[in-house]
Coordinates of C-alpha atoms in Angstrom, one line a residue:
M1 CA 9.3 -13.2 -40.6
K2 CA 9.9 -11.3 -37.3
T3 CA 12.1 -13.0 -34.8
L4 CA 12.2 -12.8 -31.0
D5 CA 15.3 -10.5 -31.3
D6 CA 13.3 -8.2 -33.6
L7 CA 10.5 -7.7 -31.0
G8 CA 12.5 -7.8 -27.7
E9 CA 11.4 -9.4 -24.5
D10 CA 8.5 -7.1 -23.7
G11 CA 7.2 -7.3 -27.3
V12 CA 7.4 -11.1 -27.3
V13 CA 5.5 -11.3 -24.0
A14 CA 2.8 -8.9 -25.2
R15 CA 2.3 -11.0 -28.4
L16 CA 2.1 -14.3 -26.5
T17 CA -0.1 -13.1 -23.6
G18 CA -2.5 -11.6 -26.2
L19 CA -3.3 -15.1 -27.2
L20 CA -4.5 -16.1 -23.7
E21 CA -8.2 -16.0 -22.6
P22 CA -8.5 -15.8 -18.8
T23 CA -11.5 -17.5 -17.2
G24 CA -13.8 -15.9 -14.7
T25 CA -11.6 -17.0 -11.8
V26 CA -8.8 -14.8 -12.8
I27 CA -8.4 -11.4 -11.0
A28 CA -5.1 -10.4 -12.4
G29 CA -3.5 -12.5 -15.2
A30 CA -0.3 -12.2 -17.2
G31 CA 1.4 -8.8 -17.0
D32 CA 2.1 -8.3 -13.3
D33 CA 4.7 -9.8 -11.0
C34 CA 2.4 -12.6 -10.1
A35 CA -1.1 -13.8 -11.2
V36 CA -4.0 -13.4 -8.8
V37 CA -6.9 -15.8 -8.9
R38 CA -9.9 -16.5 -6.7
G39 CA -8.9 -18.9 -3.9
P40 CA -10.7 -21.3 -1.6
R41 CA -10.3 -19.3 1.6
K42 CA -12.9 -16.6 2.2
G43 CA -11.4 -13.1 2.1
W44 CA -8.2 -14.3 0.5
V45 CA -7.0 -14.7 -3.0
S46 CA -4.4 -17.2 -4.4
V47 CA -1.2 -15.9 -6.0
L48 CA 0.8 -17.9 -8.6
K49 CA 4.3 -17.4 -10.1
T50 CA 6.9 -19.3 -12.1
D51 CA 10.4 -18.3 -13.0
V52 CA 13.5 -20.0 -14.4
V53 CA 17.3 -19.7 -14.1
I54 CA 19.5 -21.1 -16.8
E55 CA 23.3 -21.7 -16.9
G56 CA 25.0 -19.2 -19.0
V57 CA 22.2 -16.7 -18.7
H58 CA 21.4 -16.3 -15.0
F59 CA 24.5 -18.0 -13.5
L60 CA 27.9 -19.3 -14.6
R61 CA 29.0 -22.9 -14.5
D62 CA 31.6 -22.3 -11.7
E63 CA 29.1 -20.6 -9.3
K64 CA 28.6 -22.3 -6.0
P65 CA 25.7 -24.8 -6.4
R66 CA 24.0 -23.6 -3.1
H67 CA 24.0 -20.1 -4.5
V68 CA 22.4 -21.2 -7.7
G69 CA 19.7 -23.0 -5.8
R70 CA 19.2 -20.0 -3.5
K71 CA 18.7 -17.7 -6.4
A72 CA 16.2 -19.9 -8.1
I73 CA 13.9 -19.8 -5.1
A74 CA 14.7 -16.2 -4.1
R75 CA 13.7 -14.7 -7.5
V76 CA 10.2 -16.1 -7.1
I77 CA 9.8 -15.0 -3.5
S78 CA 10.8 -11.5 -4.6
D79 CA 7.8 -11.4 -7.0
F80 CA 5.5 -12.4 -4.1
A81 CA 7.0 -9.5 -2.1
A82 CA 6.1 -7.1 -4.9
M83 CA 2.4 -8.2 -4.6
G84 CA 2.4 -8.1 -0.8
A85 CA 1.7 -11.8 -0.8
V86 CA 2.8 -14.9 1.3
P87 CA 4.4 -17.8 -0.7
R88 CA 3.4 -21.2 0.6
H89 CA 4.4 -24.1 -1.8
A90 CA 6.8 -24.6 -4.6
L91 CA 7.3 -27.1 -7.5
V92 CA 10.8 -27.4 -9.0
T93 CA 11.6 -28.6 -12.5
V94 CA 15.3 -29.3 -13.3
V95 CA 16.5 -29.9 -16.8
C96 CA 20.2 -30.8 -17.2
P97 CA 22.7 -32.9 -19.2
G98 CA 23.5 -36.3 -17.9
T99 CA 27.1 -35.3 -17.4
V100 CA 26.1 -33.0 -14.4
G101 CA 27.6 -34.4 -11.2
V102 CA 25.3 -35.6 -8.5
P103 CA 27.0 -33.6 -5.8
R104 CA 26.4 -30.4 -7.8
L105 CA 22.7 -31.1 -8.2
E106 CA 22.5 -32.0 -4.5
G107 CA 24.2 -28.7 -3.7
I108 CA 21.6 -26.8 -5.7
Y109 CA 18.8 -28.5 -3.9
R110 CA 20.3 -27.7 -0.5
G111 CA 20.5 -24.1 -1.5
M112 CA 16.8 -24.2 -2.7
Q113 CA 15.7 -25.9 0.5
A114 CA 17.6 -23.4 2.8
M115 CA 16.1 -20.4 1.0
A116 CA 12.6 -21.8 0.9
G117 CA 12.8 -22.8 4.6
N118 CA 13.9 -19.3 5.6
F119 CA 10.6 -17.9 4.1
G120 CA 8.3 -20.7 5.2
V121 CA 7.9 -22.2 1.7
A122 CA 7.6 -26.0 1.3
I123 CA 9.1 -27.6 -1.9
V124 CA 6.5 -30.3 -2.5
G125 CA 7.6 -31.9 -5.8
G126 CA 8.6 -31.2 -9.4
E127 CA 10.2 -32.9 -12.4
L128 CA 13.7 -34.0 -13.6
S129 CA 14.5 -34.2 -17.2
R130 CA 17.6 -34.5 -19.5
G131 CA 18.4 -31.4 -21.6
A132 CA 21.2 -29.6 -23.3
A133 CA 21.8 -27.0 -20.5
L134 CA 21.2 -26.9 -16.7
M135 CA 17.9 -25.1 -16.0
I136 CA 15.9 -24.8 -12.8
S137 CA 12.3 -23.7 -13.1
V138 CA 10.4 -22.9 -9.9
A139 CA 6.6 -22.6 -9.8
M140 CA 5.2 -21.2 -6.5
E141 CA 1.8 -20.6 -5.0
G142 CA 0.6 -18.6 -2.0
E143 CA -2.0 -16.2 -0.9
V144 CA -2.8 -12.7 0.2
K145 CA -5.9 -11.0 1.7
G146 CA -8.3 -9.9 -1.0
D147 CA -7.9 -6.2 -0.2
R148 CA -4.2 -6.2 0.4
W149 CA -2.5 -7.3 -2.8
V150 CA -0.7 -4.6 -4.8
S151 CA -0.5 -4.3 -8.6
R152 CA 2.1 -2.5 -10.7
S153 CA -0.8 -0.9 -12.7
E154 CA -2.5 1.4 -10.2
G155 CA -0.1 4.4 -10.3
T156 CA -1.5 7.8 -11.1
P157 CA 0.0 11.1 -12.2
G158 CA 1.6 12.9 -9.3
D159 CA 2.5 9.7 -7.4
V160 CA 6.0 9.8 -5.9
L161 CA 8.3 7.0 -7.0
M162 CA 10.3 5.3 -4.2
V163 CA 12.8 2.4 -4.0
T164 CA 14.0 0.2 -1.1
G165 CA 17.6 -0.4 -0.5
R166 CA 20.5 0.5 -2.9
L167 CA 20.9 -0.3 -6.6
G168 CA 23.7 -1.3 -8.9
G169 CA 26.7 -3.6 -8.9
S170 CA 24.7 -6.9 -8.8
M171 CA 27.2 -8.8 -10.8
S172 CA 29.7 -8.5 -8.0
G173 CA 27.8 -11.4 -6.5
R174 CA 24.7 -9.9 -5.0
H175 CA 22.6 -11.4 -7.8
L176 CA 23.2 -14.7 -6.2
T177 CA 23.0 -13.7 -2.5
F178 CA 20.3 -11.0 -2.3
D179 CA 17.5 -11.3 0.3
P180 CA 13.9 -11.0 -1.1
R181 CA 12.0 -8.1 0.5
L182 CA 9.1 -10.3 1.5
E183 CA 8.5 -8.8 5.0
E184 CA 8.9 -5.3 3.6
G185 CA 6.5 -5.9 0.7
R186 CA 3.9 -7.3 3.1
W187 CA 4.3 -4.3 5.3
L188 CA 4.1 -1.8 2.4
S189 CA 1.0 -3.5 1.0
G190 CA -0.9 -2.5 4.1
R191 CA 0.2 1.1 4.2
K192 CA -2.0 4.1 3.2
G193 CA -1.1 5.6 -0.1
V194 CA 1.0 2.8 -1.6
R195 CA -0.8 2.5 -5.0
A196 CA 1.6 0.4 -7.1
M197 CA 4.6 -1.9 -6.5
M198 CA 6.9 -4.2 -8.4
D199 CA 10.3 -5.8 -7.8
L200 CA 13.4 -4.7 -9.7
S201 CA 14.6 -7.9 -11.3
D202 CA 15.6 -6.4 -14.7
G203 CA 16.8 -3.1 -13.5
L204 CA 15.2 0.3 -13.0
A205 CA 15.8 1.1 -16.6
K206 CA 13.5 -1.7 -17.7
D207 CA 11.1 -2.1 -14.8
L208 CA 10.1 1.6 -14.2
P209 CA 8.9 2.0 -17.8
R210 CA 6.9 -1.3 -17.3
M211 CA 5.2 0.1 -14.2
A212 CA 4.5 3.4 -16.0
L213 CA 3.1 1.6 -19.1
A214 CA 0.9 -0.7 -17.0
S215 CA -0.4 2.4 -15.1
G216 CA -1.0 4.4 -18.3
V217 CA 1.4 7.2 -17.3
A218 CA 4.9 8.6 -17.9
F219 CA 7.7 9.1 -15.4
E220 CA 10.3 11.6 -14.3
V221 CA 13.4 10.4 -12.5
E222 CA 15.8 12.5 -10.5
V223 CA 18.9 10.5 -11.4
N224 CA 21.1 12.2 -8.8
R225 CA 18.8 10.8 -6.1
L226 CA 19.2 7.2 -7.1
P227 CA 20.5 5.3 -4.1
S228 CA 23.6 3.5 -5.3
Q229 CA 25.6 0.6 -3.8
R230 CA 29.0 1.7 -2.5
G231 CA 31.4 2.0 -5.5
C232 CA 28.6 2.2 -8.1
S233 CA 27.6 5.1 -10.2
T234 CA 24.0 6.3 -10.8
V235 CA 24.4 4.9 -14.3
Q236 CA 24.9 1.5 -12.7
A237 CA 22.0 2.1 -10.3
W238 CA 19.8 2.9 -13.3
G239 CA 20.8 0.0 -15.6
D240 CA 22.7 -2.9 -14.0
G241 CA 19.6 -5.0 -13.1
E242 CA 19.1 -7.9 -10.7
D243 CA 18.7 -5.6 -7.7
Y244 CA 15.6 -7.3 -6.4
E245 CA 14.6 -4.2 -4.5
L246 CA 11.0 -2.9 -4.5
L247 CA 9.8 0.0 -6.6
L248 CA 6.6 1.7 -5.5
A249 CA 4.3 4.6 -6.4
V250 CA 3.0 6.5 -3.4
S251 CA 0.3 9.2 -3.2
P252 CA 2.1 12.5 -2.4
G253 CA 0.1 13.1 0.8
S254 CA 1.2 9.8 2.2
V255 CA 5.0 10.0 1.6
A256 CA 6.0 11.8 4.9
A257 CA 4.1 9.4 7.1
L258 CA 5.3 6.4 5.2
K259 CA 8.9 7.4 5.5
R260 CA 8.6 8.0 9.3
A261 CA 6.9 4.6 9.8
W262 CA 9.4 2.9 7.6
A263 CA 12.4 4.3 9.5
K264 CA 10.9 2.9 12.7
R265 CA 10.1 -0.5 11.2
F266 CA 13.2 -1.0 9.0
P267 CA 15.8 1.4 10.3
K268 CA 18.7 -0.3 8.5
L269 CA 17.1 -0.3 5.0
P270 CA 16.8 3.0 3.0
L271 CA 13.5 4.0 1.4
C272 CA 14.3 6.8 -1.1
E273 CA 12.3 9.1 -3.3
I274 CA 13.6 9.0 -6.9
G275 CA 11.0 10.8 -9.0
R276 CA 7.3 10.8 -9.8
L277 CA 4.7 9.6 -12.2
V278 CA 3.4 12.2 -14.6
E279 CA 0.9 12.7 -17.5
G280 CA 2.4 11.7 -20.8
N281 CA 3.0 8.9 -23.3
P282 CA 2.6 5.7 -21.2
G283 CA 5.9 4.0 -20.4
T284 CA 8.1 6.9 -21.4
G285 CA 10.2 9.2 -19.2
N286 CA 12.9 11.9 -19.0
V287 CA 15.6 9.3 -18.8
D288 CA 16.6 7.1 -21.7
G289 CA 15.3 3.5 -21.3
G290 CA 18.7 2.0 -22.2
G291 CA 20.2 -0.5 -19.8
G292 CA 18.6 -3.2 -17.7
W293 CA 18.2 -6.8 -18.8
D294 CA 16.3 -8.0 -21.9
H295 CA 16.4 -11.7 -22.9
F296 CA 16.0 -10.6 -26.6
C297 CA 17.6 -7.4 -27.9
G298 CA 14.6 -5.7 -29.4
S299 CA 15.0 -3.7 -32.6
K300 CA 15.2 0.0 -32.3
T301 CA 13.6 0.6 -35.8

């Protein structure tokens, strides 16, 4: 009998989502940063996402409660950024042992509320249950104009790969204090030539192959061009994970204009070329896929 560790995270997700049967209201189902479904407002579509943070996996017990709550909300907003969408409402489910102190839980909620408020998101309800470990699950809904949302699956051979910001070194604390690129994602979704986009939650080493696989192409990365955080190597930029920057595929003829416009709109945040999408075995590239985060360590055999 195969186990989750035998398949690895992507293999498990592929097996489970293969059991789903989307209805006629689904525009983009499982497999992208968010789901996109037909919405009630004419010319707009609804966007849905859920994510979870778990003690011992996504944060440690001695982390500041406000930072834990902040991260729980920010991770989901980052996925909305990758789709060029606007988050509106959130539901929060908390599972925790009865021994958790009330002040700690209040601190987590203060962190969630502060982050949600900064991005115009209303936390409108949820659930509280006893469990063996502290876990915060956030479900969020929002919207985007029907012709503005961006998938990870529309890249084509020849597209230039670009990333926002700098990568690597997230465990120094940035994995708790990062700012989702929501404004930048909405801006990018309206720019000519931006064909595919996703957020870098599991690291470039994991997420770039996912974009390439979804787009049915291979990739080439110029490792020496990876924009690294100060004190980080290109190896860390490639594989550390939890950067929450945006990865995009841009048509070659649009790159120069995009970079000029970006520099005017976001002068303090880099937008760097790191490689290209190419013909080849989907999801493969010139850099080994090792590194990045996988909840289950898939078998290499």
